[in-house]
PDB file of C-alpha atoms in Angstrom:
ATOM      1  CA  MET Y   1      10.262 -23.995 -14.379  1.00 54.00           C
ATOM      2  CA  SER Y   2       9.603 -22.320 -17.863  1.00 57.00           C
ATOM      3  CA  ASN Y   3       8.619 -18.919 -18.271  1.00 61.00           C
ATOM      4  CA  ARG Y   4       5.353 -20.001 -19.496  1.00 61.00           C
ATOM      5  CA  ASN Y   5       4.369 -21.838 -16.495  1.00 72.00           C
ATOM      6  CA  GLN Y   6       5.699 -19.063 -14.241  1.00 69.00           C
ATOM      7  CA  THR Y   7       3.348 -16.727 -16.136  1.00 72.00           C
ATOM      8  CA  ASP Y   8       0.423 -19.363 -15.644  1.00 77.00           C
ATOM      9  CA  LEU Y   9       1.217 -19.872 -12.078  1.00 81.00           C
ATOM     10  CA  TRP Y  10       1.502 -16.115 -11.057  1.00 83.00           C
ATOM     11  CA  ASN Y  11      -1.823 -15.215 -13.107  1.00 83.00           C
ATOM     12  CA  GLU Y  12      -3.578 -18.030 -11.524  1.00 87.00           C
ATOM     13  CA  ARG Y  13      -2.888 -16.576  -8.115  1.00 87.00           C
ATOM     14  CA  LEU Y  14      -3.476 -13.023  -9.145  1.00 91.00           C
ATOM     15  CA  SER Y  15      -6.953 -14.072 -10.548  1.00 90.00           C
ATOM     16  CA  ARG Y  16      -7.748 -15.952  -7.365  1.00 92.00           C
ATOM     17  CA  TRP Y  17      -6.694 -12.815  -5.280  1.00 94.00           C
ATOM     18  CA  GLU Y  18      -9.005 -10.624  -7.446  1.00 92.00           C
ATOM     19  CA  GLU Y  19     -11.855 -12.985  -7.085  1.00 93.00           C
ATOM     20  CA  GLU Y  20     -11.618 -12.977  -3.229  1.00 92.00           C
ATOM     21  CA  LEU Y  21     -11.740  -8.948  -3.434  1.00 91.00           C
ATOM     22  CA  HIS Y  22     -14.579  -8.716  -5.799  1.00 90.00           C
ATOM     23  CA  THR Y  23     -16.704 -11.098  -3.511  1.00 91.00           C
ATOM     24  CA  TYR Y  24     -15.627  -9.683  -0.098  1.00 87.00           C
ATOM     25  CA  GLU Y  25     -18.338  -9.085   2.301  1.00 84.00           C
ATOM     26  CA  SER Y  26     -17.806  -5.855   4.656  1.00 80.00           C
ATOM     27  CA  SER Y  27     -18.563  -6.257   8.393  1.00 80.00           C
ATOM     28  CA  GLN Y  28     -21.253  -4.440  10.261  1.00 82.00           C
ATOM     29  CA  PHE Y  29     -18.655  -2.348  12.262  1.00 76.00           C
ATOM     30  CA  SER Y  30     -17.295  -1.230   8.878  1.00 75.00           C
ATOM     31  CA  ASP Y  31     -20.679  -0.372   7.437  1.00 78.00           C
ATOM     32  CA  ALA Y  32     -21.683   1.530  10.872  1.00 81.00           C
ATOM     33  CA  LEU Y  33     -18.538   3.544  10.651  1.00 74.00           C
ATOM     34  CA  GLU Y  34     -18.887   4.602   7.074  1.00 74.00           C
ATOM     35  CA  HIS Y  35     -22.271   5.710   7.824  1.00 76.00           C
ATOM     36  CA  TRP Y  36     -21.194   7.830  10.723  1.00 77.00           C
ATOM     37  CA  LEU Y  37     -18.467   9.338   8.822  1.00 73.00           C
ATOM     38  CA  ASP Y  38     -20.756  10.272   5.999  1.00 74.00           C
ATOM     39  CA  LYS Y  39     -23.140  11.903   8.255  1.00 75.00           C
ATOM     40  CA  ALA Y  40     -20.427  13.929   9.756  1.00 72.00           C
ATOM     41  CA  PHE Y  41     -19.298  15.160   6.557  1.00 70.00           C
ATOM     42  CA  GLU Y  42     -22.445  15.998   5.524  1.00 73.00           C
ATOM     43  CA  LEU Y  43     -22.488  18.631   8.384  1.00 75.00           C
ATOM     44  CA  LEU Y  44     -19.177  20.293   6.814  1.00 71.00           C
ATOM     45  CA  PRO Y  45     -19.225  23.043   4.069  1.00 79.00           C
ATOM     46  CA  VAL Y  46     -18.407  21.576   0.635  1.00 74.00           C
ATOM     47  CA  ASP Y  47     -15.272  24.098   0.440  1.00 80.00           C
ATOM     48  CA  MET Y  48     -14.067  23.025   3.665  1.00 77.00           C
ATOM     49  CA  LYS Y  49     -14.196  19.228   2.756  1.00 72.00           C
ATOM     50  CA  ASP Y  50     -12.340  20.162  -0.493  1.00 74.00           C
ATOM     51  CA  LEU Y  51      -9.540  21.809   1.512  1.00 79.00           C
ATOM     52  CA  PHE Y  52      -9.459  18.924   4.102  1.00 75.00           C
ATOM     53  CA  PHE Y  53      -8.702  16.182   1.240  1.00 76.00           C
ATOM     54  CA  ALA Y  54      -6.569  18.725  -0.781  1.00 78.00           C
ATOM     55  CA  GLN Y  55      -4.350  19.068   2.481  1.00 81.00           C
ATOM     56  CA  ILE Y  56      -3.967  15.149   2.721  1.00 80.00           C
ATOM     57  CA  ASP Y  57      -3.212  15.214  -0.969  1.00 80.00           C
ATOM     58  CA  THR Y  58      -0.332  17.629  -0.349  1.00 83.00           C
ATOM     59  CA  TRP Y  59       0.966  15.814   2.946  1.00 84.00           C
ATOM     60  CA  LEU Y  60       1.151  12.513   1.387  1.00 84.00           C
ATOM     61  CA  PHE Y  61       2.831  14.045  -1.607  1.00 82.00           C
ATOM     62  CA  HIS Y  62       5.582  15.608   0.464  1.00 85.00           C
ATOM     63  CA  LEU Y  63       6.050  12.492   2.328  1.00 87.00           C
ATOM     64  CA  HIS Y  64       6.553  10.203  -0.586  1.00 87.00           C
ATOM     65  CA  GLY Y  65       8.886  12.728  -1.904  1.00 86.00           C
ATOM     66  CA  PHE Y  66      10.900  13.222   1.486  1.00 86.00           C
ATOM     67  CA  ILE Y  67      11.079   9.321   1.642  1.00 88.00           C
ATOM     68  CA  GLN Y  68      12.440   8.994  -1.994  1.00 83.00           C
ATOM     69  CA  GLN Y  69      15.244  11.508  -1.679  1.00 83.00           C
ATOM     70  CA  SER Y  70      16.463   9.927   1.833  1.00 85.00           C
ATOM     71  CA  SER Y  71      19.750   8.260   2.041  1.00 86.00           C
ATOM     72  CA  PHE Y  72      18.403   4.781   3.231  1.00 84.00           C
ATOM     73  CA  GLN Y  73      15.972   4.827   0.024  1.00 85.00           C
ATOM     74  CA  LYS Y  74      19.024   5.273  -2.041  1.00 87.00           C
ATOM     75  CA  GLN Y  75      20.617   2.319  -0.120  1.00 92.00           C
ATOM     76  CA  ALA Y  76      17.420   0.213  -0.779  1.00 91.00           C
ATOM     77  CA  GLU Y  77      17.669   0.811  -4.492  1.00 92.00           C
ATOM     78  CA  GLU Y  78      21.469  -0.336  -4.636  1.00 93.00           C
ATOM     79  CA  ARG Y  79      20.582  -3.404  -2.571  1.00 94.00           C
ATOM     80  CA  ILE Y  80      17.767  -4.303  -4.769  1.00 95.00           C
ATOM     81  CA  VAL Y  81      19.823  -3.796  -7.945  1.00 95.00           C
ATOM     82  CA  THR Y  82      22.628  -5.844  -6.310  1.00 95.00           C
ATOM     83  CA  MET Y  83      19.943  -8.770  -5.607  1.00 94.00           C
ATOM     84  CA  ALA Y  84      18.905  -8.492  -9.530  1.00 95.00           C
ATOM     85  CA  GLN Y  85      22.497  -8.908 -10.350  1.00 95.00           C
ATOM     86  CA  SER Y  86      22.511 -12.142  -8.537  1.00 94.00           C
ATOM     87  CA  TYR Y  87      20.217 -13.548 -11.325  1.00 93.00           C
ATOM     88  CA  ASN Y  88      21.506 -11.538 -14.338  1.00 92.00           C
ATOM     89  CA  ASP Y  89      24.837  -9.849 -14.351  1.00 90.00           C
ATOM     90  CA  GLU Y  90      23.596  -7.597 -17.273  1.00 91.00           C
ATOM     91  CA  VAL Y  91      21.470  -5.436 -14.559  1.00 92.00           C
ATOM     92  CA  GLN Y  92      23.119  -2.144 -13.955  1.00 92.00           C
ATOM     93  CA  THR Y  93      20.195  -0.076 -13.283  1.00 93.00           C
ATOM     94  CA  LEU Y  94      16.932   0.062 -11.361  1.00 93.00           C
ATOM     95  CA  GLU Y  95      15.140  -0.285 -14.982  1.00 93.00           C
ATOM     96  CA  ASP Y  96      17.154  -3.171 -16.021  1.00 94.00           C
ATOM     97  CA  ILE Y  97      15.136  -5.373 -13.304  1.00 95.00           C
ATOM     98  CA  LYS Y  98      12.435  -5.337 -15.966  1.00 92.00           C
ATOM     99  CA  LYS Y  99      14.532  -8.250 -17.848  1.00 90.00           C
ATOM    100  CA  LEU Y 100      14.081 -10.544 -14.898  1.00 93.00           C
ATOM    101  CA  SER Y 101      11.458 -13.315 -14.649  1.00 91.00           C
ATOM    102  CA  VAL Y 102       8.371 -12.855 -12.796  1.00 91.00           C
ATOM    103  CA  SER Y 103       9.349 -15.083 -10.260  1.00 91.00           C
ATOM    104  CA  GLN Y 104      12.740 -13.501  -9.698  1.00 94.00           C
ATOM    105  CA  LYS Y 105      10.880 -10.047  -9.315  1.00 95.00           C
ATOM    106  CA  ILE Y 106       8.430 -11.466  -6.995  1.00 95.00           C
ATOM    107  CA  TYR Y 107      11.301 -12.936  -4.757  1.00 95.00           C
ATOM    108  CA  ILE Y 108      13.149  -9.555  -4.594  1.00 96.00           C
ATOM    109  CA  ALA Y 109       9.683  -8.019  -3.770  1.00 96.00           C
ATOM    110  CA  GLU Y 110       9.066 -10.433  -0.896  1.00 96.00           C
ATOM    111  CA  GLN Y 111      12.358  -9.710   0.585  1.00 96.00           C
ATOM    112  CA  GLN Y 112      11.598  -6.245   0.986  1.00 96.00           C
ATOM    113  CA  ILE Y 113       8.160  -6.969   2.082  1.00 96.00           C
ATOM    114  CA  ALA Y 114       9.489  -9.023   4.746  1.00 96.00           C
ATOM    115  CA  LYS Y 115      11.792  -6.165   6.216  1.00 95.00           C
ATOM    116  CA  GLN Y 116       8.717  -4.010   6.015  1.00 96.00           C
ATOM    117  CA  LYS Y 117       6.575  -6.162   8.184  1.00 96.00           C
ATOM    118  CA  LEU Y 118       9.512  -6.363  10.700  1.00 96.00           C
ATOM    119  CA  TYR Y 119       9.639  -2.715  10.877  1.00 95.00           C
ATOM    120  CA  ALA Y 120       5.920  -2.503  11.420  1.00 95.00           C
ATOM    121  CA  VAL Y 121       6.041  -4.985  14.101  1.00 95.00           C
ATOM    122  CA  VAL Y 122       8.781  -2.892  16.034  1.00 94.00           C
ATOM    123  CA  GLN Y 123       6.966   0.486  15.253  1.00 93.00           C
ATOM    124  CA  GLY Y 124       3.814  -0.884  16.567  1.00 90.00           C
ATOM    125  CA  GLY Y 125       5.265  -2.214  19.663  1.00 91.00           C
ATOM    126  CA  MET Y 126       6.836   0.993  20.219  1.00 91.00           C
ATOM    127  CA  THR Y 127       3.364   2.841  20.057  1.00 90.00           C
ATOM    128  CA  GLY Y 128       2.127  -0.186  22.360  1.00 88.00           C
ATOM    129  CA  THR Y 129       4.345   1.118  25.114  1.00 88.00           C
ATOM    130  CA  ALA Y 130       1.804   3.976  25.423  1.00 84.00           C
ATOM    131  CA  LYS Y 131       4.517   6.778  25.664  1.00 87.00           C
ATOM    132  CA  LEU Y 132       3.289  10.057  24.387  1.00 85.00           C
ATOM    133  CA  SER Y 133       5.986  10.457  22.000  1.00 85.00           C
ATOM    134  CA  THR Y 134       5.203   6.846  20.250  1.00 86.00           C
ATOM    135  CA  ILE Y 135       1.546   7.761  20.378  1.00 87.00           C
ATOM    136  CA  ALA Y 136       2.016  11.055  18.861  1.00 87.00           C
ATOM    137  CA  ILE Y 137       3.702   9.628  15.774  1.00 89.00           C
ATOM    138  CA  ASP Y 138       1.845   6.300  15.181  1.00 89.00           C
ATOM    139  CA  ILE Y 139      -0.343   7.518  12.102  1.00 88.00           C
ATOM    140  CA  PRO Y 140       2.408   9.496  10.236  1.00 89.00           C
ATOM    141  CA  ALA Y 141       5.073   6.621  10.966  1.00 90.00           C
ATOM    142  CA  PHE Y 142       2.493   4.001   9.628  1.00 89.00           C
ATOM    143  CA  ALA Y 143       1.720   6.162   6.226  1.00 90.00           C
ATOM    144  CA  ALA Y 144       5.524   6.658   5.994  1.00 93.00           C
ATOM    145  CA  LEU Y 145       6.313   2.940   6.313  1.00 94.00           C
ATOM    146  CA  ASN Y 146       3.563   1.676   3.890  1.00 93.00           C
ATOM    147  CA  ILE Y 147       4.283   4.416   1.243  1.00 93.00           C
ATOM    148  CA  ARG Y 148       7.786   3.178   1.469  1.00 94.00           C
ATOM    149  CA  THR Y 149       6.053  -0.327   1.053  1.00 95.00           C
ATOM    150  CA  THR Y 150       4.758   0.609  -2.103  1.00 95.00           C
ATOM    151  CA  GLN Y 151       7.948   2.174  -3.471  1.00 94.00           C
ATOM    152  CA  LEU Y 152      10.143  -0.828  -2.645  1.00 96.00           C
ATOM    153  CA  VAL Y 153       7.801  -3.195  -4.287  1.00 97.00           C
ATOM    154  CA  ALA Y 154       7.845  -0.848  -7.281  1.00 96.00           C
ATOM    155  CA  MET Y 155      11.536  -0.949  -7.322  1.00 96.00           C
ATOM    156  CA  SER Y 156      11.811  -4.739  -7.024  1.00 96.00           C
ATOM    157  CA  PHE Y 157       9.895  -4.753 -10.543  1.00 96.00           C
ATOM    158  CA  GLY Y 158      11.914  -2.112 -12.032  1.00 95.00           C
ATOM    159  CA  TYR Y 159      10.104   1.233 -11.672  1.00 94.00           C
ATOM    160  CA  ARG Y 160      11.562   4.101 -10.341  1.00 93.00           C
ATOM    161  CA  PRO Y 161       9.116   5.705  -7.834  1.00 90.00           C
ATOM    162  CA  SER Y 162      10.770   9.151  -8.128  1.00 87.00           C
ATOM    163  CA  THR Y 163       9.298   9.834 -11.482  1.00 88.00           C
ATOM    164  CA  PRO Y 164       6.113  12.048 -11.658  1.00 85.00           C
ATOM    165  CA  LEU Y 165       3.912   8.874 -13.045  1.00 85.00           C
ATOM    166  CA  GLU Y 166       5.341   6.336 -10.563  1.00 89.00           C
ATOM    167  CA  MET Y 167       4.931   8.550  -7.619  1.00 88.00           C
ATOM    168  CA  LYS Y 168       1.276   9.054  -8.701  1.00 86.00           C
ATOM    169  CA  LYS Y 169       0.966   5.267  -9.028  1.00 89.00           C
ATOM    170  CA  SER Y 170       2.599   4.695  -5.643  1.00 90.00           C
ATOM    171  CA  LEU Y 171       0.200   7.021  -3.876  1.00 89.00           C
ATOM    172  CA  GLN Y 172      -3.005   5.641  -5.576  1.00 89.00           C
ATOM    173  CA  ILE Y 173      -1.764   2.107  -4.578  1.00 92.00           C
ATOM    174  CA  PHE Y 174      -1.527   3.107  -1.079  1.00 92.00           C
ATOM    175  CA  TYR Y 175      -4.742   4.635  -1.202  1.00 90.00           C
ATOM    176  CA  GLY Y 176      -6.481   1.668  -2.704  1.00 90.00           C
ATOM    177  CA  ALA Y 177      -4.997  -0.553  -0.117  1.00 92.00           C
ATOM    178  CA  THR Y 178      -6.069   1.450   2.815  1.00 90.00           C
ATOM    179  CA  ILE Y 179      -9.615   2.215   1.858  1.00 87.00           C
ATOM    180  CA  PRO Y 180     -12.167  -0.098   3.408  1.00 86.00           C
ATOM    181  CA  LYS Y 181     -11.937  -3.809   1.702  1.00 87.00           C
ATOM    182  CA  LYS Y 182     -15.350  -3.427   0.012  1.00 86.00           C
ATOM    183  CA  TYR Y 183     -14.336  -0.501  -2.092  1.00 87.00           C
ATOM    184  CA  GLN Y 184     -11.047  -2.164  -2.945  1.00 91.00           C
ATOM    185  CA  TYR Y 185     -12.083  -3.926  -6.077  1.00 92.00           C
ATOM    186  CA  GLU Y 186     -13.476  -0.929  -7.437  1.00 89.00           C
ATOM    187  CA  ARG Y 187     -10.068   0.912  -7.241  1.00 90.00           C
ATOM    188  CA  TRP Y 188      -8.469  -2.295  -8.452  1.00 93.00           C
ATOM    189  CA  VAL Y 189     -10.642  -2.114 -11.478  1.00 91.00           C
ATOM    190  CA  SER Y 190      -9.800   1.749 -11.973  1.00 88.00           C
ATOM    191  CA  LEU Y 191      -5.797   0.921 -11.762  1.00 90.00           C
ATOM    192  CA  LYS Y 192      -6.465  -1.919 -14.152  1.00 90.00           C
ATOM    193  CA  GLU Y 193      -8.347   0.470 -16.725  1.00 87.00           C
ATOM    194  CA  ASP Y 194      -5.330   2.726 -16.236  1.00 84.00           C
ATOM    195  CA  LEU Y 195      -3.171   0.185 -17.602  1.00 83.00           C
ATOM    196  CA  GLU Y 196      -5.365  -0.702 -20.229  1.00 79.00           C
ATOM    197  CA  GLN Y 197      -5.603   2.796 -21.376  1.00 75.00           C
ATOM    198  CA  HIS Y 198      -1.840   3.872 -20.741  1.00 61.00           C
ATOM    199  CA  SER Y 199      -3.326   6.704 -18.633  1.00 53.00           C
ATOM    200  CA  ASP Y 200      -0.450   9.102 -17.641  1.00 51.00           C
ATOM    201  CA  LEU Y 201      -2.754  11.926 -15.927  1.00 47.00           C
ATOM    202  CA  TYR Y 202      -0.745  13.602 -13.182  1.00 45.00           C
ATOM    203  CA  PHE Y 203      -1.368  13.405  -9.292  1.00 46.00           C
ATOM    204  CA  ASP Y 204      -5.039  13.334  -8.414  1.00 50.00           C
ATOM    205  CA  LEU Y 205      -5.333  11.120  -5.363  1.00 50.00           C
ATOM    206  CA  HIS Y 206      -8.348  11.765  -3.123  1.00 48.00           C
ATOM    207  CA  THR Y 207     -10.207  14.918  -4.138  1.00 44.00           C
ATOM    208  CA  GLU Y 208     -12.077  13.687  -7.223  1.00 46.00           C
ATOM    209  CA  LEU Y 209     -12.528   9.807  -5.994  1.00 50.00           C
ATOM    210  CA  ASP Y 210     -16.018   8.143  -5.678  1.00 53.00           C
ATOM    211  CA  HIS Y 211     -15.524   7.623  -2.081  1.00 57.00           C
ATOM    212  CA  PRO Y 212     -13.200   9.854  -0.316  1.00 66.00           C
ATOM    213  CA  ASN Y 213     -14.640  10.002   3.244  1.00 72.00           C
ATOM    214  CA  VAL Y 214     -14.132   6.130   3.594  1.00 74.00           C
ATOM    215  CA  TRP Y 215     -10.702   6.560   3.494  1.00 78.00           C
ATOM    216  CA  LEU Y 216     -10.934   8.245   7.001  1.00 77.00           C
ATOM    217  CA  GLN Y 217     -11.723   4.841   8.306  1.00 77.00           C
ATOM    218  CA  GLN Y 218      -8.120   3.790   8.499  1.00 79.00           C
ATOM    219  CA  PRO Y 219      -6.784   6.697  10.551  1.00 80.00           C
ATOM    220  CA  LEU Y 220     -10.115   6.230  12.647  1.00 80.00           C
ATOM    221  CA  LEU Y 221      -9.246   2.629  13.392  1.00 82.00           C
ATOM    222  CA  HIS Y 222      -5.642   3.645  14.367  1.00 82.00           C
ATOM    223  CA  LEU Y 223      -7.183   6.171  16.868  1.00 84.00           C
ATOM    224  CA  VAL Y 224      -9.317   3.465  18.189  1.00 84.00           C
ATOM    225  CA  LYS Y 225      -5.977   1.229  18.242  1.00 87.00           C
ATOM    226  CA  LEU Y 226      -4.311   4.074  20.139  1.00 87.00           C
ATOM    227  CA  LEU Y 227      -7.330   4.847  22.616  1.00 88.00           C
ATOM    228  CA  PHE Y 228      -6.974   1.023  23.590  1.00 89.00           C
ATOM    229  CA  VAL Y 229      -3.448   0.989  24.068  1.00 88.00           C
ATOM    230  CA  ALA Y 230      -3.710   4.037  26.532  1.00 87.00           C
ATOM    231  CA  LEU Y 231      -6.593   2.326  28.287  1.00 88.00           C
ATOM    232  CA  VAL Y 232      -4.558  -0.874  28.780  1.00 86.00           C
ATOM    233  CA  SER Y 233      -1.301   0.682  29.443  1.00 83.00           C
ATOM    234  CA  LYS Y 234      -1.174   0.316  33.326  1.00 81.00           C
ATOM    235  CA  ARG Y 235      -1.852  -3.662  33.150  1.00 81.00           C
ATOM    236  CA  LYS Y 236       1.713  -4.455  32.903  1.00 80.00           C
ATOM    237  CA  VAL Y 237       3.766  -7.725  32.797  1.00 78.00           C
ATOM    238  CA  ASN Y 238       7.532  -7.533  33.971  1.00 78.00           C
ATOM    239  CA  ASN Y 239       6.722  -3.622  33.566  1.00 79.00           C
ATOM    240  CA  ILE Y 240       5.764  -3.983  30.104  1.00 81.00           C
ATOM    241  CA  PRO Y 241       2.046  -2.998  28.933  1.00 86.00           C
ATOM    242  CA  LEU Y 242       2.203  -6.502  27.264  1.00 87.00           C
ATOM    243  CA  LEU Y 243      -1.582  -6.343  25.813  1.00 89.00           C
ATOM    244  CA  GLY Y 244      -1.065  -2.849  24.251  1.00 87.00           C
ATOM    245  CA  VAL Y 245       2.230  -3.875  22.893  1.00 89.00           C
ATOM    246  CA  LEU Y 246       0.807  -7.046  21.234  1.00 91.00           C
ATOM    247  CA  THR Y 247      -2.270  -5.132  19.873  1.00 90.00           C
ATOM    248  CA  ALA Y 248      -0.411  -2.334  18.225  1.00 90.00           C
ATOM    249  CA  ALA Y 249       2.308  -4.704  16.854  1.00 92.00           C
ATOM    250  CA  GLY Y 250      -0.379  -7.187  15.344  1.00 93.00           C
ATOM    251  CA  THR Y 251      -2.367  -4.314  14.080  1.00 91.00           C
ATOM    252  CA  ASN Y 252       0.355  -2.676  12.265  1.00 92.00           C
ATOM    253  CA  TYR Y 253       1.658  -6.050  11.014  1.00 95.00           C
ATOM    254  CA  TYR Y 254      -1.898  -6.668   9.567  1.00 94.00           C
ATOM    255  CA  TRP Y 255      -2.185  -3.382   7.832  1.00 93.00           C
ATOM    256  CA  THR Y 256       1.467  -3.461   6.353  1.00 95.00           C
ATOM    257  CA  LYS Y 257       0.707  -6.827   5.132  1.00 95.00           C
ATOM    258  CA  GLU Y 258      -2.418  -5.892   3.308  1.00 94.00           C
ATOM    259  CA  VAL Y 259      -0.412  -2.860   1.763  1.00 95.00           C
ATOM    260  CA  ALA Y 260       2.035  -4.968   0.411  1.00 97.00           C
ATOM    261  CA  VAL Y 261      -0.021  -7.711  -0.853  1.00 96.00           C
ATOM    262  CA  PHE Y 262      -2.205  -5.100  -2.910  1.00 96.00           C
ATOM    263  CA  ALA Y 263       1.116  -3.415  -4.199  1.00 96.00           C
ATOM    264  CA  LYS Y 264       2.810  -6.893  -5.041  1.00 96.00           C
ATOM    265  CA  ASN Y 265      -0.280  -7.686  -7.253  1.00 96.00           C
ATOM    266  CA  TYR Y 266      -0.654  -4.337  -8.981  1.00 96.00           C
ATOM    267  CA  TYR Y 267       3.156  -4.819  -9.995  1.00 95.00           C
ATOM    268  CA  LEU Y 268       2.566  -8.385 -10.809  1.00 94.00           C
ATOM    269  CA  LEU Y 269      -0.389  -7.150 -13.329  1.00 93.00           C
ATOM    270  CA  ARG Y 270       2.050  -4.437 -14.684  1.00 92.00           C
ATOM    271  CA  HIS Y 271       4.629  -7.171 -15.562  1.00 90.00           C
ATOM    272  CA  PHE Y 272       2.099  -8.936 -17.526  1.00 89.00           C
ATOM    273  CA  TYR Y 273       0.764  -5.857 -19.343  1.00 87.00           C
ATOM    274  CA  ASP Y 274       4.427  -5.021 -19.981  1.00 83.00           C
ATOM    275  CA  GLN Y 275       4.958  -8.406 -21.562  1.00 78.00           C
ATOM    276  CA  GLY Y 276       2.094  -7.771 -23.908  1.00 72.00           C
ATOM    277  CA  ALA Y 277      -0.119 -10.332 -22.098  1.00 57.00           C
ATOM    278  CA  GLY Y 278      -2.439  -8.309 -19.665  1.00 52.00           C
ATOM    279  CA  THR Y 279      -5.337  -8.050 -21.873  1.00 45.00           C
ATOM    280  CA  LYS Y 280      -5.230 -11.643 -22.933  1.00 46.00           C
ATOM    281  CA  MET Y 281      -5.105 -12.883 -19.442  1.00 47.00           C
ATOM    282  CA  PHE Y 282      -7.479 -10.669 -17.652  1.00 47.00           C
TER     283      PHE Y 282
END
């Protein structure tokens, strides 16, 4: 398939996904949860809310840095570069991956995503056993897993997540993929405008966004999941709380898939902009 046909194919898929995001209608449950979150935060002083979101920013920032400096992330970079070399033996560094075609980059990204989905199922299954240790780390583990998902997708397209700009982008993608879906199109448009304007502003993840409170729906849904797991933990099949395991594994898989799709589409869009085709296509 020619590069022109590849570009047209992936552009069509990206446009279709964007339209689905634009026309998404939220559920009554999501709207009700958002309403009560807003009511709860109205009771807090402004300086306390600012401090709360600043702490979330700081925690995610350090979590991203910790993952990026880990040995398994360096091994992942080597593995991705090796995969890229199978397409083009001139690839020597992560940045050289930008020389590959869009389909080759997508294939590398999907290999990394498949592994992350598997890890999500395993991590969710461990949470589903309802052991105190696994329940306690479920939310941090989910955040770490999916921040790493955005990093791996970035690397698959030739971007190094350890630089300040790419760190900011990675966390913005994580945020955009984990807010309620009815706000995701708005965040997508914001990310697209940054590409058009070549915006390089440094780290500002939650504190000045239009809807910071609604991001808490994701942690709250995790808490609902954990409560359900705890409630059904005594219902066992062959000494395994099967319903809890299936619920936690399934929900974690679904959320990781959503993060992966959002990240893949963002870096696909960046590929088009890098090729000078972004403003013509969208």
